[in-house]
Short mmCIF file of C-alpha atoms and ligand atoms in Angstrom, two decimals:
data_model
loop_
_atom_site.label_atom_id
_atom_site.label_comp_id
_atom_site.label_asym_id
_atom_site.label_seq_id
_atom_site.Cartn_x
_atom_site.Cartn_y
_atom_site.Cartn_z
CA MET R 13 9.47 -10.19 16.08
CA SER R 14 7.78 -8.82 19.05
CA PRO R 15 4.36 -8.94 18.01
CA THR R 16 2.13 -5.74 18.96
CA PRO R 17 -1.13 -6.61 17.66
CA GLY R 18 -3.55 -3.54 16.94
CA SER R 19 -6.75 -3.32 18.99
CA GLY R 20 -8.93 -1.76 16.31
CA GLU R 21 -11.59 -3.44 15.06
CA HIS R 22 -10.79 -3.25 11.12
CA GLU R 23 -6.77 -4.03 12.53
CA LYS R 24 -8.36 -7.44 13.83
CA HIS R 25 -10.59 -7.96 10.95
CA ASN R 26 -7.49 -7.67 8.73
CA ARG R 27 -5.21 -9.86 10.86
CA VAL R 28 -7.68 -12.76 11.05
CA PHE R 29 -8.08 -12.14 7.24
CA TRP R 30 -3.93 -12.39 6.68
CA ASN R 31 -3.39 -15.18 8.90
CA ALA R 32 -5.81 -17.34 7.09
CA ASP R 33 -5.22 -15.91 3.56
CA ALA R 34 -1.34 -16.22 3.65
CA HIS R 35 -0.86 -19.04 2.34
CA ASP R 36 -3.27 -19.11 -0.51
CA TYR R 37 -2.16 -15.46 -1.00
CA GLN R 38 1.49 -16.29 -1.43
CA ALA R 39 0.82 -19.61 -3.22
CA ALA R 40 -0.78 -17.23 -5.81
CA HIS R 41 1.20 -14.03 -5.91
CA GLY R 42 4.34 -15.02 -4.40
CA ALA R 43 6.56 -16.65 -7.02
CA ARG R 44 5.65 -13.46 -8.91
CA LEU R 45 6.70 -11.18 -6.61
CA ASP R 46 10.01 -13.02 -5.74
CA GLU R 47 10.58 -13.08 -9.40
CA ALA R 48 9.65 -9.22 -9.76
CA PRO R 49 10.38 -7.94 -6.52
CA LEU R 50 11.16 -4.23 -7.36
CA ALA R 51 7.60 -3.40 -9.14
CA TRP R 52 4.67 -1.67 -8.04
CA GLY R 53 1.12 -2.81 -7.79
CA ALA R 54 -0.90 -5.18 -9.62
CA TRP R 55 0.50 -4.83 -12.98
CA PHE R 56 4.05 -4.97 -11.73
CA ILE R 57 5.22 -2.14 -12.97
CA PRO R 58 9.25 -1.97 -12.11
CA GLU R 59 10.16 0.91 -10.23
CA ASN R 60 12.42 1.63 -12.44
CA LYS R 61 10.12 2.73 -14.65
CA LEU R 62 8.44 4.83 -12.24
CA HIS R 63 11.06 6.24 -10.21
CA VAL R 64 9.26 6.54 -6.86
CA LEU R 65 11.75 5.58 -4.19
CA GLY R 66 14.87 6.71 -6.46
CA ASP R 67 18.09 5.58 -4.96
CA VAL R 68 18.05 4.11 -1.91
CA ALA R 69 21.88 3.17 -1.39
CA GLY R 70 22.41 3.73 2.52
CA LEU R 71 19.09 4.89 3.61
CA ASP R 72 16.77 3.45 5.88
CA VAL R 73 13.77 2.16 5.00
CA LEU R 74 10.25 0.91 6.29
CA GLU R 75 8.18 -1.55 4.48
CA PHE R 76 4.73 -0.72 5.61
CA GLY R 77 2.55 -3.61 5.13
CA CYS R 78 5.47 -5.55 3.97
CA GLY R 79 3.72 -9.08 3.42
CA ALA R 80 6.58 -11.44 2.55
CA ALA R 81 9.02 -8.74 2.22
CA GLN R 82 9.92 -9.07 -1.41
CA TRP R 83 10.50 -5.26 -1.45
CA SER R 84 12.74 -5.34 1.39
CA ARG R 85 14.82 -7.93 0.28
CA ALA R 86 15.17 -6.56 -3.01
CA LEU R 87 16.11 -2.76 -1.20
CA ALA R 88 18.90 -4.32 0.47
CA ALA R 89 20.48 -5.80 -2.31
CA LEU R 90 20.39 -2.13 -3.37
CA GLY R 91 22.42 -1.09 -0.47
CA ALA R 92 19.17 0.12 1.67
CA ARG R 93 18.84 -1.01 5.33
CA PRO R 94 15.03 -2.08 5.40
CA VAL R 95 12.80 -3.31 8.16
CA GLY R 96 9.84 -4.93 7.10
CA LEU R 97 6.20 -4.43 9.12
CA ASP R 98 3.53 -6.44 8.87
CA GLN R 99 0.62 -7.38 11.50
CA SER R 100 0.12 -10.76 10.02
CA HIS R 101 2.63 -13.19 11.45
CA VAL R 102 1.95 -15.41 8.94
CA GLN R 103 2.51 -13.28 6.39
CA LEU R 104 5.68 -12.52 7.90
CA GLY R 105 6.40 -16.44 8.02
CA TYR R 106 7.16 -15.89 4.10
CA ALA R 107 9.84 -13.28 4.34
CA ASP R 108 13.68 -13.75 4.35
CA SER R 109 14.62 -14.20 7.99
CA ALA R 110 17.84 -12.29 7.27
CA LEU R 111 16.01 -9.28 7.42
CA PRO R 112 14.50 -7.18 10.28
CA LEU R 113 10.68 -7.80 10.69
CA VAL R 114 8.49 -6.43 12.92
CA CYS R 115 5.25 -7.83 13.56
CA ALA R 116 3.01 -4.59 14.47
CA SER R 117 0.14 -3.04 12.96
CA GLY R 118 0.53 0.20 10.96
CA GLU R 119 -1.37 2.08 13.51
CA ALA R 120 1.20 2.02 16.76
CA VAL R 121 5.01 1.37 15.27
CA PRO R 122 7.08 -0.07 17.85
CA LEU R 123 10.03 1.55 16.68
CA ARG R 124 11.82 4.95 17.11
CA ASP R 125 11.14 8.61 16.35
CA ALA R 126 12.81 9.83 13.08
CA SER R 127 14.80 6.23 12.21
CA PHE R 128 13.99 6.57 8.42
CA ASP R 129 14.60 8.03 5.35
CA ILE R 130 11.47 6.36 3.60
CA VAL R 131 8.55 4.83 4.47
CA PHE R 132 6.69 3.06 1.66
CA CYS R 133 3.85 0.81 1.06
CA ASP R 134 2.36 -1.47 -2.36
CA HIS R 135 -1.20 -2.22 -0.86
CA GLY R 136 0.28 -2.43 2.39
CA ALA R 137 -0.91 -0.24 6.11
CA MET R 138 -1.95 2.84 3.83
CA SER R 139 -5.09 0.59 2.48
CA PHE R 140 -5.64 -1.49 5.57
CA CYS R 141 -4.99 0.99 8.23
CA GLU R 142 -7.05 4.31 9.23
CA PRO R 143 -5.36 7.12 6.90
CA GLU R 144 -4.88 9.90 9.98
CA ILE R 145 -3.05 7.42 11.86
CA THR R 146 -0.64 6.47 9.61
CA VAL R 147 0.01 9.35 7.95
CA ALA R 148 0.97 10.77 11.79
CA GLU R 149 2.54 7.65 12.04
CA ALA R 150 4.60 8.36 8.82
CA THR R 151 5.67 11.64 10.15
CA ARG R 152 6.57 10.39 13.53
CA LEU R 153 9.15 7.57 11.83
CA LEU R 154 10.45 9.53 9.22
CA ARG R 155 13.35 12.07 9.67
CA PRO R 156 13.50 15.78 8.12
CA GLY R 157 12.94 15.54 4.07
CA GLY R 158 12.21 11.66 4.11
CA LEU R 159 9.91 10.55 1.79
CA LEU R 160 6.47 8.68 1.93
CA ALA R 161 5.65 6.79 -0.83
CA PHE R 162 2.39 4.19 -1.09
CA CYS R 163 0.46 2.66 -3.65
CA LEU R 164 -3.25 1.94 -3.49
CA SER R 165 -6.32 1.14 -5.23
CA SER R 166 -7.31 4.29 -6.69
CA PHE R 167 -10.17 6.43 -6.16
CA VAL R 168 -11.97 5.67 -9.07
CA LYS R 169 -11.98 2.33 -8.44
CA TRP R 170 -13.18 2.83 -4.98
CA LEU R 171 -16.26 4.61 -6.29
CA THR R 172 -16.92 1.76 -9.25
CA ASP R 173 -16.40 -1.60 -6.96
CA ASP R 174 -18.88 -3.39 -6.57
CA ASP R 175 -18.98 -6.64 -4.57
CA ASN R 176 -17.32 -8.52 -7.20
CA GLY R 177 -14.79 -5.93 -8.21
CA SER R 178 -14.58 -2.95 -10.81
CA THR R 179 -17.38 -2.06 -12.93
CA ARG R 180 -18.14 0.74 -15.55
CA LYS R 181 -20.79 2.61 -13.32
CA LEU R 182 -20.65 4.65 -9.65
CA GLN R 183 -21.36 2.46 -6.78
CA ARG R 184 -20.56 4.74 -3.73
CA GLY R 185 -20.80 8.34 -3.25
CA TRP R 186 -17.59 10.57 -3.12
CA PHE R 187 -17.89 11.50 0.40
CA ARG R 188 -17.70 10.04 3.46
CA THR R 189 -16.98 6.13 2.68
CA HIS R 190 -13.60 6.28 3.45
CA GLU R 191 -13.72 2.60 4.96
CA ILE R 192 -15.13 -0.09 3.19
CA THR R 193 -15.33 -3.67 4.68
CA TRP R 194 -15.43 -5.95 1.69
CA PRO R 195 -17.41 -9.27 1.45
CA ASP R 196 -14.41 -11.55 2.58
CA GLY R 197 -13.53 -9.66 5.83
CA VAL R 198 -10.97 -6.93 4.46
CA ALA R 199 -11.41 -3.61 5.87
CA GLU R 200 -9.92 -0.94 3.59
CA PHE R 201 -9.63 2.95 3.53
CA GLN R 202 -9.18 5.52 0.50
CA LEU R 203 -9.94 9.19 0.82
CA PRO R 204 -11.14 11.67 -1.98
CA TYR R 205 -8.11 13.51 -3.43
CA GLY R 206 -8.66 16.93 -1.30
CA ASP R 207 -8.62 15.07 1.78
CA TRP R 208 -5.26 12.95 1.11
CA ILE R 209 -4.09 16.68 0.57
CA SER R 210 -5.61 18.31 3.47
CA LEU R 211 -4.09 15.49 5.20
CA LEU R 212 -0.73 15.39 4.08
CA HIS R 213 -0.09 18.92 4.88
CA ARG R 214 -1.83 19.24 8.10
CA ASN R 215 0.98 16.27 9.07
CA ARG R 216 4.11 18.12 7.51
CA PHE R 217 4.18 16.91 3.90
CA GLU R 218 4.73 18.05 0.97
CA ILE R 219 3.32 16.34 -2.04
CA GLU R 220 5.40 15.27 -5.01
CA ASN R 221 3.90 13.18 -7.21
CA LEU R 222 0.35 11.47 -7.41
CA ILE R 223 0.96 8.63 -10.21
CA HIS R 224 -2.10 6.88 -11.88
CA LEU R 225 -0.82 3.25 -12.68
CA ARG R 226 -1.97 2.43 -16.04
CA ALA R 227 -1.63 -1.80 -17.22
CA PRO R 228 0.96 -1.92 -20.18
CA LYS R 229 -0.04 -3.03 -23.28
CA HIS R 230 -0.27 -7.00 -22.90
CA ALA R 231 0.36 -7.31 -19.12
CA GLU R 232 -0.73 -10.01 -17.08
CA THR R 233 -1.53 -9.77 -13.45
CA THR R 234 -1.82 -12.69 -10.91
CA TYR R 235 -3.96 -10.14 -8.99
CA THR R 236 -7.08 -11.30 -11.63
CA GLU R 237 -10.14 -10.79 -9.03
CA PHE R 238 -8.99 -7.15 -8.39
CA VAL R 239 -9.05 -6.17 -11.89
CA ASP R 240 -8.76 -6.83 -15.60
CA TYR R 241 -7.16 -5.80 -18.02
CA ARG R 242 -9.16 -3.98 -19.98
CA TRP R 243 -10.90 -2.01 -17.46
CA SER R 244 -6.96 -1.15 -15.98
CA ARG R 245 -6.32 0.58 -19.93
CA ARG R 246 -9.16 2.46 -19.39
CA TRP R 247 -8.64 3.56 -16.04
CA PRO R 248 -6.01 4.02 -13.29
CA ALA R 249 -6.96 1.19 -10.93
CA GLU R 250 -4.23 1.99 -8.67
CA GLU R 251 -2.39 5.36 -7.90
CA ILE R 252 0.99 6.10 -5.74
CA TRP R 253 1.69 8.92 -4.27
CA THR R 254 5.23 10.70 -2.91
CA ALA R 255 5.27 13.09 -0.61
CA ARG R 256 8.35 14.67 1.20
CA LYS R 257 8.28 15.37 5.03
CA THR R 258 9.25 19.05 5.57
CA ARG R 259 10.35 19.53 8.90
C1 SAM C 1 -1.93 -7.25 -0.45
S1 SAM C 1 -0.79 -7.33 0.98
C2 SAM C 1 0.36 -6.73 0.16
C3 SAM C 1 1.76 -6.70 0.86
C4 SAM C 1 3.07 -6.77 0.18
N1 SAM C 1 3.58 -5.41 -0.62
C5 SAM C 1 2.74 -7.47 -1.41
O1 SAM C 1 2.81 -7.18 -2.55
O2 SAM C 1 2.51 -9.03 -1.36
C6 SAM C 1 -1.22 -6.28 2.11
C7 SAM C 1 -0.84 -6.65 3.55
O3 SAM C 1 -0.80 -5.52 4.54
C8 SAM C 1 -1.12 -6.18 5.51
N2 SAM C 1 -1.63 -5.37 6.67
C9 SAM C 1 -3.26 -5.46 6.93
N3 SAM C 1 -3.18 -4.44 7.75
C10 SAM C 1 -2.36 -4.31 8.43
C11 SAM C 1 -1.51 -3.46 9.31
N4 SAM C 1 -2.66 -2.48 10.14
N5 SAM C 1 -0.58 -2.94 10.05
C12 SAM C 1 0.76 -3.21 9.33
N6 SAM C 1 0.33 -4.15 8.07
C13 SAM C 1 -1.38 -4.73 7.26
C14 SAM C 1 -1.41 -7.47 5.32
O4 SAM C 1 -1.46 -8.35 6.34
C15 SAM C 1 -0.74 -8.02 4.21
O5 SAM C 1 0.45 -8.65 3.84
#
């Protein structure tokens, strides 16, 4: 683990937050993530239902903002060669130390060009970094034909969240609020759909899918402060983009 701290204000905010919060975060969610590691988002929707990553055997995979890298551990068991990257050394301290782990920001990844077949995250660097920078990093890190997949808070949740969580009213405008610093200090990013499409195209990606996640019937979450069940049955609280690097 070679620490390469990001120097942007939001990177500093998020590093301070996650280093301080990691013990509570893993106490609240770690057991569930360990138990269901190949599952997306707050409702733990299994990868084998969504088929976002597909067959990973023999592939080089970067988990881009990995926390305790539960995904990476499970992907290694499926024959992938994962690398877990996170800028919080405390979060990484919970990861399996047999995995290759990199302590760095998603905005300045100290890894070689064209060294991955998949770059993905589940509420990781694509949520907590500047998208203009992370999408360019993903292009640099992927081989031609490689897959970028990221799950993040949905744009409708972004528009309707107030400081206490999801509401049923618009709380902010569609335009010009692509970064929010929440009261707990976390800086988060999201873009309107057209802006994601244009950013991905400019960075040589062809978009394959945009999946709106719905809480499965009777599902339970450990992320109760993030969203409640009734809201997530009516609207997607999370969405997953998949895009393929063309050349
Ligand atoms: C909500 S956790 C999700 C991690 C993991 N997918 C999970 O489900 O536990 C978000 C992670 O993003 C990491 N993160 C925040 N800013 C980052 C950055 N600039 N670069 C890399 N990772 C970052 C945090 O340290 C944290 O571990």
